[in-house]
Structure formats: structure tokens, C-alpha cells
Amino acid sequence: MQAEDRRFALRNLKLIAVMAAGMVSLYAILDHFAYPEYQALFASLRWTCAAIIMVLLVLVRSRMGKRFFKFFTVILPLVPAFFVSITIFVTQDPASIYYAGLSLCIVAIGFLFHWTYREAFAVSGLVLIFYLIACSPAIANGLTAKDGAGLFSNLVFLVTTGVVVVAGSFAHQQLRVEEFRGRERLRQQKIVLRQNARKLQVTLDELRKTEGRLIQSGKMASLGQLSAGVIHEIGNPLNHSNQALFLLRRRLRQFPEDDMIREAVEDIQDSVDRMKEIVRELREFSHKRSEVLGEFPLKDSIDVAVRMLGKEIDDHVVSVEVRVDPAVQVRGVKNQLAQVFINLLHNAVQAMGQFETGRRNQILVSLTKTDDRVEVSVHDNGPGIPDGIRSEIFDPFFTTKDAGEGTGLGLSICLRIIEAHRGTIQVFSDGATYTEFRVVLPTPRDPSENAETIEAAAHHGPSLPIPPDTSSRPTDPLLHENPVS
Ligand code: ADP
């Protein structure tokens, strides 16, 4: 409020000073009629007063003036009041009509400045004192009845003016305090509103991102369903190729000397066998019925993952070394653990794909076993994970990959599966040359242990979005189910 008062006072001071200097000079006409004998003296007094007011105007623009602006708002009315009092003193006329000049100083300037009631009281009191001092020689010399009545009425008017100005300043000040509080409340509310708007914008952006991710997940689910159909459709041609190969082989026995054809047929047979294996694994992996809880060598899950990512591993020229003892058993759902390793290997391969150092891309999967737990480490020599995001990578939908390349679901799915297996997963990286995920799983002891949570994960938990094949086609001898239990 003080700052606002200062702005207001400085703005009005110029106006008041010019007005006061002008009026003081203009009222010289009054001297001509009221006191012609003192005209010259009063004119010089008036010019002195106007000059002092102008000096005040200059001073108030200085640094000190701006700092003590309140002092100027009080001094300014007192300067003309002082000079009016001198004219009363000179004329020895307590009933002088110039008392009106004193009232004008209090009222006009009180209006144009935001005086507090204390300032109004001080100015009114001092003006009254000036007037009494100016009249004191006349009072001391004895007043006529007419002069006494004039002095009394002048005093009454001056006091009343003072009271009105003090009361008005008080009421005005109260109003201004209220108004200021209201404005302050409004300002605070505006700040809160702006903050809320910002929060809303952030939420809106988040929602938009989530919507994009959901669409992406939806696309993935459709892709999974599509692949299920494709897997199924591949089954029959593969079957026929196998039967044709069988016949071809039989016929070939009649031409034992033709090595070239025999080798070609062997190559075709190898390729068909490889395709059978891939299709079988894909179906087994996607089939809910194969998500059976059991004990199995952990290496099986890792091998499935390496086989399924075979093409990607080759494309990125990555060498994957699996140093895992095939005798180490765990209890859980083989497909789900395979999915964990698929996600970890997939991330490692992708990270190394973008990382060009001229170094050989290497992934090492190793296993250590103690009495009660097995620890699998998936270590790659890719670009690492920066410190700043390491704590976020397990959050659903967190990804640093381009749209279409990453969904941000891989590691959150891993975490969920491993927690369902009562295990833990940790990440280590220097943010520059390596990333290592360590998966710790309990070794099987009591068969009933963990069954409930792992079963739950098996039936509600995440899996690749390839639905089980429920068609009623004739059983395909190549694509048989082979649940792990
Ligand atoms: P997505 O692979 O779809 O992005 P993930 O949850 O699997 O989702 O991974 C989250 C993020 O973790 C990745 O976007 C990547 O930034 C980081 N990340 C995971 N594994 C690795 C790794 N081996 N090397 C470097 N960054 C990795």
C-alpha cells in the first residue's frame, strides 16, 4: 500500500504544486481590493511562496525526495498556509477573510493526497497554530467586539474544516485498507489459479501421452492376434512340405548316386525342421494352457529367449554368450520367465544397435547359484542407462525410444513377473559403457511355496499378446503342444 501511495503522491505532487503556485500568484488580485496598502509586499510574499513550492517540486523528484515523499505531502500545504499567516500577521486583522486560504490549503491538498488521519490531524493543527500566532499581537493589543467575533468565527470554520478532513481521511483510509486487502486476495487467487492451470496443462499432456501409449498397446495386441493367425496358417503348408519331403526322400533312395539332389533335400529338410521349431515355440509361448507352474532348468527359458530373438541378434551383429549351468532348476512358469529374458535381451540388443563405437557388441548371460537362490545376470556393453532415468525405467510406459519402437512396458512386465516369482530385479550401469540387469530367484524347496502368486501371475499376468489357438482344425502333427510341467 505504501508503494501505491508513493506512486499516487508523486503523480499528484506536480499537479498540486503547479496549482498552488498559480493560485497563490493569481490571488494577488484580492490584495488589490482587500489590502491595497500592502499590495507590493504581499506580491513579493506570494512569489517567494510560489518559488518555494517549485523548489519542493524539484526536490521531491530526487532519490531522497522519493524516499521521504510523505514529508513533502505534509510540508506542501504548510508553505502557502505559512505565507497566508504572514499576511494576517502583517495586517493585524484576526477577522481577515484570508483565513479561507488556510482552509483551502487543508481541504484541497487533503483531497489530492492519500493522507492518513494522523497526517491530516498534524496539518490541520499546525495551520491552526499558524493562524493563532499570526493573530497573537492583535489579541495582545485587545480586540474590538467585531474583531473578536470575526476571530471566533474564523477559528470555528478552521477547526471544523480540520475535523472534517481528519474524519474523511480516517474513513478513506479504512476503505483503502479494505480495498487493498481485497486486491491482495484477488492477486493470491490469481496465482493459485495460474498454478492450477499449469497443473491441469501437465495432466492434460500426460493424458495425451497415455492415450498415445494406449493406442500403441492396442496396435500391439492386434499385431499379436494377427501373428497367431499367421502361425496357424503356416502350420498346414509346413505339414505338406514335410510330407512332400518324406516322399521325395523315399524316391531318392532309387538314385543313391545323385549326391547333389540328396544334399539339396537335406538342406530343405533342415530348413523345414527349423521352421517347425520356431512355430512350435511361438505357439507354446503364446498358449495360456502352456503357462503351467513347475520346476524346470532355468537355462530353458534363456534358450527360448535367445532363439526367439535370433534374427534381431544377427541383424544387429551382437554376440550372445550364455554361461548358464543347465542343471540349475527353478520353480515357476517357464514361458513367463522366458518373456523376462526376451525383454531384457531385446532391450540390450536395441540399445547396442544405436550405439556406434566400433567395438564388438556383446551380451553375456551368466548364472550364479547359492543354497537358496539363483542369480542371473544379463550384461551388455551398450551405451548404459543415465543416472537420471535409472529409477524410472521400471515404470509402466516409461520409454526413451522413438514412437513405434518402444512401448515402455517391457521392464514393468519383467518386474511384475519376477515379483510374482518372489524374486527381485536390479539394474546396474555407469551410464556410458555397460548395463547389467540382475534377476534373483529363489531355488525350489517346498513345492507348494509360491504356487498361489505364480499361478495368479500365470493366469492374469502379462504375456505376449498372441491368443491361444482354439480352432477346430485337424491336429497338426508338427505343431503339437508341449506344456512344461
Ligand atoms: P521399451 O523398451 O519399450 O522402451 P522398457 O520398459 O523395456 O520399455 O525399457 C524402458 C527404458 O529402459 C528403455 O526405453 C531404455 O531407455 C531403458 N533400457 C532398458 N534396458 C536397457 C539397456 N540394456 N541399455 C540401455 N537402456 C536400457
Short mmCIF file of C-alpha atoms and ligand atoms in Angstrom, two decimals:
data_model
loop_
_atom_site.label_atom_id
_atom_site.label_comp_id
_atom_site.label_asym_id
_atom_site.label_seq_id
_atom_site.Cartn_x
_atom_site.Cartn_y
_atom_site.Cartn_z
CA MET A 1 0.00 0.00 0.00
CA GLN A 2 2.91 2.31 0.79
CA ALA A 3 4.30 1.81 -2.73
CA GLU A 4 0.93 2.63 -4.19
CA ASP A 5 0.69 5.78 -2.03
CA ARG A 6 4.11 6.85 -3.24
CA ARG A 7 3.13 6.43 -6.89
CA PHE A 8 -0.10 8.35 -6.28
CA ALA A 9 1.61 11.16 -4.32
CA LEU A 10 4.40 11.65 -6.85
CA ARG A 11 1.91 11.76 -9.69
CA ASN A 12 -0.29 14.37 -7.91
CA LEU A 13 2.50 16.46 -6.46
CA LYS A 14 3.28 18.07 -9.79
CA LEU A 15 -0.36 18.97 -10.33
CA ILE A 16 -0.77 20.34 -6.79
CA ALA A 17 2.47 22.33 -6.91
CA VAL A 18 1.58 23.97 -10.22
CA MET A 19 -1.98 24.63 -8.97
CA ALA A 20 -0.74 26.05 -5.66
CA ALA A 21 1.89 28.29 -7.28
CA GLY A 22 -0.70 29.50 -9.82
CA MET A 23 -3.39 30.20 -7.23
CA VAL A 24 -1.02 31.93 -4.86
CA SER A 25 0.05 34.28 -7.67
CA LEU A 26 -3.47 34.77 -9.02
CA TYR A 27 -4.90 35.81 -5.68
CA ALA A 28 -2.74 38.95 -5.86
CA ILE A 29 -5.94 40.48 -7.29
CA LEU A 30 -7.53 40.03 -3.88
CA ASP A 31 -4.73 42.10 -2.32
CA HIS A 32 -5.64 44.93 -4.67
CA PHE A 33 -9.17 45.10 -3.21
CA ALA A 34 -8.65 43.93 0.39
CA TYR A 35 -5.27 45.43 1.31
CA PRO A 36 -4.13 47.89 -1.40
CA GLU A 37 -1.60 49.42 1.01
CA TYR A 38 0.28 46.08 1.27
CA GLN A 39 -0.02 45.08 -2.36
CA ALA A 40 3.69 45.28 -3.16
CA LEU A 41 4.75 43.44 0.00
CA PHE A 42 2.15 40.69 -0.47
CA ALA A 43 3.12 40.27 -4.11
CA SER A 44 6.72 39.60 -3.09
CA LEU A 45 5.49 37.16 -0.41
CA ARG A 46 3.34 35.37 -2.99
CA TRP A 47 6.25 34.99 -5.44
CA THR A 48 8.51 33.71 -2.68
CA CYS A 49 5.84 31.15 -1.74
CA ALA A 50 5.42 30.04 -5.37
CA ALA A 51 9.22 29.73 -5.72
CA ILE A 52 9.49 27.57 -2.57
CA ILE A 53 6.71 25.31 -3.87
CA MET A 54 8.61 24.88 -7.14
CA VAL A 55 11.81 24.04 -5.23
CA LEU A 56 9.86 21.41 -3.31
CA LEU A 57 8.64 20.01 -6.60
CA VAL A 58 12.21 19.61 -7.82
CA LEU A 59 13.41 18.15 -4.50
CA VAL A 60 10.69 15.51 -4.39
CA ARG A 61 11.94 14.06 -7.70
CA SER A 62 15.37 13.33 -6.10
CA ARG A 63 16.21 9.95 -4.54
CA MET A 64 15.79 11.39 -1.02
CA GLY A 65 12.52 13.03 -2.03
CA LYS A 66 11.12 9.76 -3.33
CA ARG A 67 12.18 8.05 -0.12
CA PHE A 68 10.65 10.70 2.20
CA PHE A 69 7.67 11.58 -0.04
CA LYS A 70 5.33 11.59 2.99
CA PHE A 71 7.23 14.53 4.41
CA PHE A 72 6.58 16.50 1.22
CA THR A 73 2.87 15.74 1.25
CA VAL A 74 2.70 17.34 4.70
CA ILE A 75 5.08 20.23 4.03
CA LEU A 76 3.41 21.29 0.79
CA PRO A 77 0.14 22.64 2.30
CA LEU A 78 2.06 24.22 5.16
CA VAL A 79 4.08 26.51 2.84
CA PRO A 80 1.08 28.53 1.49
CA ALA A 81 -0.55 28.35 4.95
CA PHE A 82 2.59 29.91 6.43
CA PHE A 83 2.55 32.74 3.90
CA VAL A 84 -1.19 33.38 4.40
CA SER A 85 -0.50 33.60 8.14
CA ILE A 86 2.25 36.19 7.48
CA THR A 87 -0.28 38.37 5.59
CA ILE A 88 -2.68 38.11 8.59
CA PHE A 89 0.19 38.94 10.92
CA VAL A 90 1.18 41.99 8.83
CA THR A 91 -2.38 43.32 8.61
CA GLN A 92 -3.03 42.72 12.36
CA ASP A 93 -6.53 41.64 11.29
CA PRO A 94 -7.72 38.50 13.14
CA ALA A 95 -11.07 38.67 11.28
CA SER A 96 -9.28 38.64 7.90
CA ILE A 97 -11.07 36.74 5.15
CA TYR A 98 -7.69 35.26 4.24
CA TYR A 99 -8.40 32.55 6.79
CA ALA A 100 -10.28 30.99 3.84
CA GLY A 101 -6.88 30.50 2.18
CA LEU A 102 -5.84 28.41 5.18
CA SER A 103 -8.96 26.21 4.89
CA LEU A 104 -8.29 25.78 1.18
CA CYS A 105 -4.76 24.50 1.87
CA ILE A 106 -6.09 21.81 4.21
CA VAL A 107 -9.07 20.72 2.12
CA ALA A 108 -7.66 20.84 -1.40
CA ILE A 109 -4.36 19.17 -0.59
CA GLY A 110 -6.01 16.66 1.74
CA PHE A 111 -8.11 15.55 -1.20
CA LEU A 112 -5.27 15.24 -3.62
CA PHE A 113 -3.01 13.20 -1.36
CA HIS A 114 -3.81 9.99 0.45
CA TRP A 115 -3.34 11.45 3.93
CA THR A 116 -3.68 9.21 6.92
CA TYR A 117 -5.84 10.72 9.68
CA ARG A 118 -2.61 11.40 11.63
CA GLU A 119 -1.16 13.45 8.79
CA ALA A 120 -4.47 15.29 8.35
CA PHE A 121 -4.52 15.97 12.09
CA ALA A 122 -0.93 17.28 12.08
CA VAL A 123 -1.50 19.59 9.09
CA SER A 124 -4.83 20.95 10.47
CA GLY A 125 -3.28 21.51 13.93
CA LEU A 126 -0.23 23.33 12.52
CA VAL A 127 -2.37 25.55 10.28
CA LEU A 128 -4.47 26.46 13.31
CA ILE A 129 -1.32 27.27 15.30
CA PHE A 130 0.00 29.43 12.41
CA TYR A 131 -3.27 31.35 12.44
CA LEU A 132 -3.25 31.85 16.22
CA ILE A 133 0.38 33.01 16.14
CA ALA A 134 -0.49 35.44 13.34
CA CYS A 135 -3.37 36.85 15.41
CA SER A 136 -1.48 36.89 18.73
CA PRO A 137 -0.15 40.53 18.51
CA ALA A 138 -3.70 41.77 17.73
CA ILE A 139 -5.15 39.69 20.59
CA ALA A 140 -2.45 41.01 22.94
CA ASN A 141 -3.32 44.61 21.99
CA GLY A 142 -7.03 43.97 22.75
CA LEU A 143 -9.72 43.15 20.22
CA THR A 144 -12.80 45.10 19.30
CA ALA A 145 -16.12 43.19 19.55
CA LYS A 146 -16.27 42.93 15.78
CA ASP A 147 -12.70 41.60 15.51
CA GLY A 148 -13.37 39.17 18.39
CA ALA A 149 -16.47 37.81 16.60
CA GLY A 150 -14.51 37.58 13.33
CA LEU A 151 -11.63 35.71 15.04
CA PHE A 152 -14.10 33.35 16.72
CA SER A 153 -15.99 32.53 13.53
CA ASN A 154 -12.70 32.05 11.62
CA LEU A 155 -11.46 29.71 14.33
CA VAL A 156 -14.71 27.73 14.26
CA PHE A 157 -14.51 27.31 10.48
CA LEU A 158 -10.85 26.32 10.60
CA VAL A 159 -11.42 23.76 13.36
CA THR A 160 -14.47 22.35 11.56
CA THR A 161 -12.50 22.06 8.32
CA GLY A 162 -9.76 20.23 10.23
CA VAL A 163 -12.25 17.84 11.84
CA VAL A 164 -13.93 17.12 8.52
CA VAL A 165 -10.58 16.46 6.82
CA VAL A 166 -9.35 14.22 9.69
CA ALA A 167 -12.63 12.24 9.76
CA GLY A 168 -12.65 11.99 5.96
CA SER A 169 -9.04 10.78 5.91
CA PHE A 170 -9.84 8.19 8.55
CA ALA A 171 -12.85 6.82 6.65
CA HIS A 172 -10.96 6.91 3.36
CA GLN A 173 -8.01 5.09 4.88
CA GLN A 174 -10.26 2.32 6.22
CA LEU A 175 -11.83 1.95 2.80
CA ARG A 176 -8.46 1.79 1.14
CA VAL A 177 -7.16 -0.84 3.57
CA GLU A 178 -10.25 -2.95 2.79
CA GLU A 179 -9.81 -2.42 -0.93
CA PHE A 180 -6.12 -3.25 -0.70
CA ARG A 181 -6.87 -6.46 1.18
CA GLY A 182 -9.45 -7.38 -1.43
CA ARG A 183 -6.98 -6.77 -4.22
CA GLU A 184 -4.31 -8.78 -2.40
CA ARG A 185 -6.78 -11.67 -2.02
CA LEU A 186 -7.57 -11.42 -5.71
CA ARG A 187 -3.87 -11.45 -6.59
CA GLN A 188 -3.32 -14.57 -4.45
CA GLN A 189 -6.31 -16.25 -6.07
CA LYS A 190 -4.93 -15.39 -9.49
CA ILE A 191 -1.60 -17.00 -8.57
CA VAL A 192 -3.37 -20.14 -7.34
CA LEU A 193 -5.49 -20.17 -10.49
CA ARG A 194 -2.42 -19.85 -12.68
CA GLN A 195 -0.74 -22.70 -10.77
CA ASN A 196 -3.84 -24.86 -11.15
CA ALA A 197 -3.98 -24.07 -14.85
CA ARG A 198 -0.35 -25.13 -15.17
CA LYS A 199 -1.05 -28.37 -13.28
CA LEU A 200 -4.05 -29.00 -15.48
CA GLN A 201 -1.92 -28.50 -18.57
CA VAL A 202 0.63 -31.01 -17.26
CA THR A 203 -2.16 -33.52 -16.54
CA LEU A 204 -3.61 -32.90 -19.99
CA ASP A 205 -0.22 -33.53 -21.61
CA GLU A 206 0.16 -36.68 -19.51
CA LEU A 207 -3.30 -37.82 -20.60
CA ARG A 208 -2.45 -37.21 -24.23
CA LYS A 209 0.75 -39.21 -23.89
CA THR A 210 -1.09 -42.05 -22.14
CA GLU A 211 -3.72 -42.04 -24.86
CA GLY A 212 -0.94 -42.40 -27.44
CA ARG A 213 0.57 -45.26 -25.48
CA LEU A 214 -2.78 -47.00 -25.15
CA ILE A 215 -3.27 -46.77 -28.89
CA GLN A 216 0.21 -48.26 -29.29
CA SER A 217 -0.64 -51.10 -26.87
CA GLY A 218 -3.84 -51.69 -28.80
CA LYS A 219 -1.86 -51.92 -32.01
CA MET A 220 0.49 -54.40 -30.40
CA ALA A 221 -2.42 -56.53 -29.22
CA SER A 222 -3.86 -56.59 -32.76
CA LEU A 223 -0.45 -57.47 -34.11
CA GLY A 224 -0.29 -60.35 -31.63
CA GLN A 225 -3.65 -61.65 -32.77
CA LEU A 226 -2.56 -61.32 -36.37
CA SER A 227 0.60 -63.31 -35.67
CA ALA A 228 -1.49 -66.02 -34.02
CA GLY A 229 -3.42 -66.41 -37.27
CA VAL A 230 -0.23 -66.41 -39.29
CA ILE A 231 1.35 -69.05 -37.05
CA HIS A 232 -1.70 -71.20 -37.52
CA GLU A 233 -1.75 -70.75 -41.29
CA ILE A 234 1.93 -71.62 -41.62
CA GLY A 235 1.24 -74.97 -39.94
CA ASN A 236 -0.51 -76.62 -42.88
CA PRO A 237 1.92 -75.65 -45.65
CA LEU A 238 4.74 -76.77 -43.39
CA ASN A 239 3.00 -80.07 -42.86
CA HIS A 240 2.55 -80.56 -46.57
CA SER A 241 6.17 -79.64 -47.27
CA ASN A 242 7.26 -82.21 -44.72
CA GLN A 243 5.13 -84.92 -46.28
CA ALA A 244 6.39 -84.00 -49.75
CA LEU A 245 9.93 -84.16 -48.45
CA PHE A 246 9.24 -87.60 -46.99
CA LEU A 247 8.06 -88.84 -50.41
CA LEU A 248 10.96 -87.18 -52.16
CA ARG A 249 13.41 -88.86 -49.82
CA ARG A 250 11.83 -92.25 -50.46
CA ARG A 251 12.10 -91.70 -54.19
CA LEU A 252 15.68 -90.57 -53.81
CA ARG A 253 16.67 -93.97 -52.47
CA GLN A 254 16.34 -95.15 -56.09
CA PHE A 255 19.10 -92.72 -57.10
CA PRO A 256 21.73 -93.21 -54.42
CA GLU A 257 24.48 -91.87 -56.65
CA ASP A 258 22.94 -88.35 -57.04
CA ASP A 259 24.64 -86.51 -54.16
CA MET A 260 23.67 -83.07 -55.27
CA ILE A 261 19.92 -83.76 -55.08
CA ARG A 262 20.34 -85.60 -51.79
CA GLU A 263 22.18 -82.65 -50.25
CA ALA A 264 19.57 -80.24 -51.54
CA VAL A 265 16.81 -82.31 -49.98
CA GLU A 266 18.75 -82.47 -46.69
CA ASP A 267 19.03 -78.67 -46.72
CA ILE A 268 15.32 -78.28 -47.35
CA GLN A 269 14.60 -80.74 -44.54
CA ASP A 270 16.83 -78.74 -42.16
CA SER A 271 15.05 -75.53 -43.03
CA VAL A 272 11.61 -77.09 -42.59
CA ASP A 273 12.69 -78.53 -39.22
CA ARG A 274 13.92 -75.11 -38.14
CA MET A 275 10.60 -73.52 -39.16
CA LYS A 276 8.71 -76.24 -37.27
CA GLU A 277 10.75 -75.47 -34.18
CA ILE A 278 10.13 -71.73 -34.42
CA VAL A 279 6.40 -72.17 -34.96
CA ARG A 280 6.20 -74.66 -32.09
CA GLU A 281 7.97 -72.29 -29.72
CA LEU A 282 5.82 -69.35 -30.76
CA ARG A 283 2.67 -71.32 -30.16
CA GLU A 284 3.87 -72.73 -26.92
CA PHE A 285 4.90 -69.29 -25.80
CA SER A 286 1.59 -67.70 -26.62
CA HIS A 287 -0.60 -70.50 -25.31
CA LYS A 288 -2.24 -69.90 -21.93
CA ARG A 289 -2.51 -73.63 -21.42
CA SER A 290 1.26 -73.88 -21.53
CA GLU A 291 1.64 -71.39 -18.70
CA VAL A 292 1.96 -74.13 -16.16
CA LEU A 293 3.74 -73.86 -12.86
CA GLY A 294 6.58 -76.31 -12.50
CA GLU A 295 10.23 -76.98 -11.93
CA PHE A 296 12.49 -76.70 -14.92
CA PRO A 297 16.08 -75.78 -15.83
CA LEU A 298 16.32 -72.01 -15.94
CA LYS A 299 18.53 -72.31 -19.00
CA ASP A 300 15.45 -73.48 -20.98
CA SER A 301 13.81 -70.06 -20.57
CA ILE A 302 17.02 -68.30 -21.56
CA ASP A 303 17.47 -70.53 -24.62
CA VAL A 304 13.90 -69.85 -25.76
CA ALA A 305 14.56 -66.12 -25.50
CA VAL A 306 17.84 -66.32 -27.44
CA ARG A 307 16.21 -68.44 -30.15
CA MET A 308 13.22 -66.15 -30.49
CA LEU A 309 15.43 -63.10 -30.84
CA GLY A 310 17.78 -64.93 -33.23
CA LYS A 311 17.10 -62.73 -36.24
CA GLU A 312 17.32 -59.49 -34.32
CA ILE A 313 20.57 -60.60 -32.70
CA ASP A 314 22.02 -61.43 -36.13
CA ASP A 315 20.77 -58.19 -37.68
CA HIS A 316 22.48 -56.10 -35.02
CA VAL A 317 25.64 -58.23 -35.19
CA VAL A 318 25.56 -58.98 -31.48
CA SER A 319 27.33 -61.93 -29.94
CA VAL A 320 25.34 -63.51 -27.15
CA GLU A 321 27.16 -65.79 -24.76
CA VAL A 322 25.11 -67.90 -22.34
CA ARG A 323 27.17 -69.18 -19.42
CA VAL A 324 24.45 -71.00 -17.54
CA ASP A 325 24.59 -74.42 -15.93
CA PRO A 326 21.74 -76.47 -17.50
CA ALA A 327 21.34 -78.41 -14.25
CA VAL A 328 20.16 -75.38 -12.23
CA GLN A 329 16.44 -75.67 -11.65
CA VAL A 330 13.89 -73.04 -10.69
CA ARG A 331 10.24 -73.26 -9.86
CA GLY A 332 7.89 -71.07 -11.86
CA VAL A 333 6.23 -70.58 -15.21
CA LYS A 334 8.73 -71.24 -17.96
CA ASN A 335 7.06 -69.02 -20.55
CA GLN A 336 6.84 -66.10 -18.21
CA LEU A 337 10.49 -66.32 -17.28
CA ALA A 338 11.29 -66.68 -20.98
CA GLN A 339 9.40 -63.44 -21.50
CA VAL A 340 11.57 -61.75 -18.87
CA PHE A 341 14.72 -62.76 -20.75
CA ILE A 342 13.21 -61.85 -24.12
CA ASN A 343 12.53 -58.34 -22.83
CA LEU A 344 15.97 -57.95 -21.24
CA LEU A 345 17.81 -59.27 -24.31
CA HIS A 346 15.61 -57.28 -26.67
CA ASN A 347 16.41 -54.03 -24.80
CA ALA A 348 20.12 -54.83 -24.77
CA VAL A 349 20.17 -55.57 -28.50
CA GLN A 350 18.20 -52.42 -29.29
CA ALA A 351 20.43 -50.26 -27.10
CA MET A 352 23.55 -51.57 -28.78
CA GLY A 353 22.01 -51.05 -32.20
CA GLN A 354 22.03 -47.29 -31.68
CA PHE A 355 25.47 -47.29 -30.10
CA GLU A 356 28.30 -46.97 -32.56
CA THR A 357 31.76 -47.26 -31.09
CA GLY A 358 33.40 -49.69 -33.44
CA ARG A 359 33.52 -52.12 -30.51
CA ARG A 360 32.05 -55.62 -30.68
CA ASN A 361 28.51 -55.75 -29.35
CA GLN A 362 28.41 -58.36 -26.63
CA ILE A 363 25.80 -59.73 -24.29
CA LEU A 364 26.77 -62.10 -21.55
CA VAL A 365 24.12 -64.09 -19.71
CA SER A 366 25.63 -65.77 -16.65
CA LEU A 367 24.32 -67.53 -13.61
CA THR A 368 25.48 -67.92 -10.03
CA LYS A 369 23.82 -70.18 -7.55
CA THR A 370 23.79 -70.31 -3.77
CA ASP A 371 21.83 -72.65 -1.49
CA ASP A 372 18.64 -70.68 -1.57
CA ARG A 373 18.75 -68.57 -4.68
CA VAL A 374 19.93 -68.26 -8.26
CA GLU A 375 21.11 -65.04 -9.75
CA VAL A 376 21.08 -64.45 -13.48
CA SER A 377 23.00 -61.50 -14.89
CA VAL A 378 22.25 -60.07 -18.32
CA HIS A 379 25.20 -57.80 -19.11
CA ASP A 380 25.64 -55.77 -22.30
CA ASN A 381 28.37 -53.39 -23.40
CA GLY A 382 25.92 -50.85 -24.83
CA PRO A 383 25.55 -47.15 -24.00
CA GLY A 384 24.29 -47.76 -20.47
CA ILE A 385 21.39 -46.05 -18.70
CA PRO A 386 21.94 -42.48 -17.45
CA ASP A 387 21.64 -41.87 -13.69
CA GLY A 388 18.71 -39.52 -14.13
CA ILE A 389 16.33 -42.09 -15.60
CA ARG A 390 17.52 -45.29 -13.90
CA SER A 391 14.88 -45.03 -11.19
CA GLU A 392 12.11 -44.66 -13.78
CA ILE A 393 12.79 -47.47 -16.22
CA PHE A 394 10.56 -49.96 -14.40
CA ASP A 395 7.57 -47.59 -14.53
CA PRO A 396 4.87 -48.66 -16.97
CA PHE A 397 5.04 -46.70 -20.24
CA PHE A 398 8.41 -45.17 -19.50
CA THR A 399 10.46 -45.26 -22.68
CA THR A 400 13.28 -43.34 -24.30
CA LYS A 401 12.70 -44.97 -27.65
CA ASP A 402 11.01 -43.39 -30.63
CA ALA A 403 7.28 -43.84 -31.14
CA GLY A 404 6.70 -47.23 -32.68
CA GLU A 405 9.96 -48.64 -31.33
CA GLY A 406 9.24 -48.81 -27.62
CA THR A 407 6.11 -49.05 -25.53
CA GLY A 408 7.75 -48.68 -22.14
CA LEU A 409 6.09 -51.88 -20.95
CA GLY A 410 8.98 -54.37 -21.21
CA LEU A 411 10.65 -53.78 -17.86
CA SER A 412 7.43 -53.21 -15.93
CA ILE A 413 6.24 -56.61 -17.20
CA CYS A 414 9.59 -58.14 -16.14
CA LEU A 415 9.23 -56.65 -12.68
CA ARG A 416 5.70 -57.95 -12.28
CA ILE A 417 6.63 -61.47 -13.37
CA ILE A 418 9.70 -61.62 -11.15
CA GLU A 419 7.82 -60.30 -8.12
CA ALA A 420 5.18 -62.96 -8.72
CA HIS A 421 8.03 -65.48 -8.58
CA ARG A 422 9.16 -63.94 -5.26
CA GLY A 423 12.32 -62.71 -6.92
CA THR A 424 13.99 -59.37 -7.43
CA ILE A 425 15.41 -57.47 -10.38
CA GLN A 426 18.08 -54.79 -10.16
CA VAL A 427 19.84 -52.62 -12.70
CA PHE A 428 23.48 -51.52 -12.68
CA SER A 429 25.05 -49.17 -15.20
CA ASP A 430 27.70 -46.47 -15.46
CA GLY A 431 25.58 -44.60 -17.98
CA ALA A 432 28.24 -44.96 -20.66
CA THR A 433 29.71 -48.39 -21.29
CA TYR A 434 27.55 -51.12 -19.82
CA THR A 435 24.18 -52.15 -18.45
CA GLU A 436 23.59 -55.13 -16.25
CA PHE A 437 20.25 -56.50 -15.05
CA ARG A 438 20.43 -58.96 -12.17
CA VAL A 439 17.48 -61.25 -11.67
CA VAL A 440 17.42 -63.16 -8.39
CA LEU A 441 15.02 -66.09 -7.99
CA PRO A 442 14.53 -68.43 -5.04
CA THR A 443 15.58 -72.05 -5.66
CA PRO A 444 12.78 -74.61 -5.32
CA ARG A 445 12.30 -76.08 -1.86
CA ASP A 446 8.73 -76.64 -0.79
CA PRO A 447 6.63 -77.35 -3.92
CA SER A 448 3.57 -75.59 -2.50
CA GLU A 449 5.62 -72.46 -1.88
CA ASN A 450 4.93 -69.56 -4.24
CA ALA A 451 2.30 -71.60 -6.05
CA GLU A 452 -0.51 -69.17 -5.39
CA THR A 453 1.22 -65.99 -6.52
CA ILE A 454 2.86 -67.57 -9.55
CA GLU A 455 -0.43 -69.19 -10.57
CA ALA A 456 -2.07 -65.81 -10.28
CA ALA A 457 0.61 -64.26 -12.44
CA ALA A 458 0.24 -67.11 -14.88
CA HIS A 459 -3.46 -66.52 -15.33
CA HIS A 460 -3.72 -62.78 -15.06
CA GLY A 461 -0.22 -61.70 -15.68
CA PRO A 462 1.28 -60.37 -18.83
CA SER A 463 2.19 -62.48 -21.78
CA LEU A 464 2.90 -61.79 -25.39
CA PRO A 465 -0.36 -60.74 -26.99
CA ILE A 466 -0.77 -63.92 -29.03
CA PRO A 467 -4.04 -65.65 -28.07
CA PRO A 468 -4.28 -69.41 -27.74
CA ASP A 469 -5.26 -71.29 -30.88
CA THR A 470 -8.81 -72.52 -30.35
CA SER A 471 -9.63 -73.52 -33.89
CA SER A 472 -11.04 -76.95 -34.57
CA ARG A 473 -8.71 -77.80 -37.43
CA PRO A 474 -7.33 -81.37 -37.56
CA THR A 475 -4.41 -81.85 -35.24
CA ASP A 476 -1.23 -80.82 -36.87
CA PRO A 477 1.47 -83.41 -36.17
CA LEU A 478 4.19 -80.81 -36.45
CA LEU A 479 2.68 -78.19 -34.18
CA HIS A 480 1.91 -80.25 -31.12
CA GLU A 481 1.63 -78.77 -27.69
CA ASN A 482 4.40 -79.46 -25.29
CA PRO A 483 3.47 -77.93 -21.95
CA VAL A 484 6.14 -77.77 -19.34
CA SER A 485 5.03 -79.26 -16.10
P1 ADP B 1 10.84 -50.00 -24.02
O1 ADP B 1 11.92 -51.00 -24.35
O2 ADP B 1 9.60 -50.24 -24.79
O3 ADP B 1 11.31 -48.59 -24.11
P2 ADP B 1 11.22 -50.96 -21.35
O4 ADP B 1 10.37 -50.89 -20.14
O5 ADP B 1 11.65 -52.32 -21.78
O6 ADP B 1 10.44 -50.24 -22.49
O7 ADP B 1 12.53 -50.09 -21.13
C1 ADP B 1 12.42 -48.79 -20.61
C2 ADP B 1 13.66 -47.98 -20.94
O8 ADP B 1 14.80 -48.50 -20.23
C3 ADP B 1 14.09 -48.03 -22.40
O9 ADP B 1 13.38 -47.11 -23.19
C4 ADP B 1 15.57 -47.68 -22.31
O10 ADP B 1 15.76 -46.29 -22.23
C5 ADP B 1 15.99 -48.24 -20.95
N1 ADP B 1 16.72 -49.51 -21.09
C6 ADP B 1 16.28 -50.75 -20.76
N2 ADP B 1 17.25 -51.67 -20.97
C7 ADP B 1 18.34 -51.01 -21.43
C8 ADP B 1 19.68 -51.41 -21.83
N3 ADP B 1 20.08 -52.69 -21.77
N4 ADP B 1 20.52 -50.44 -22.23
C9 ADP B 1 20.14 -49.13 -22.28
N5 ADP B 1 18.91 -48.70 -21.92
C10 ADP B 1 18.02 -49.63 -21.50
#
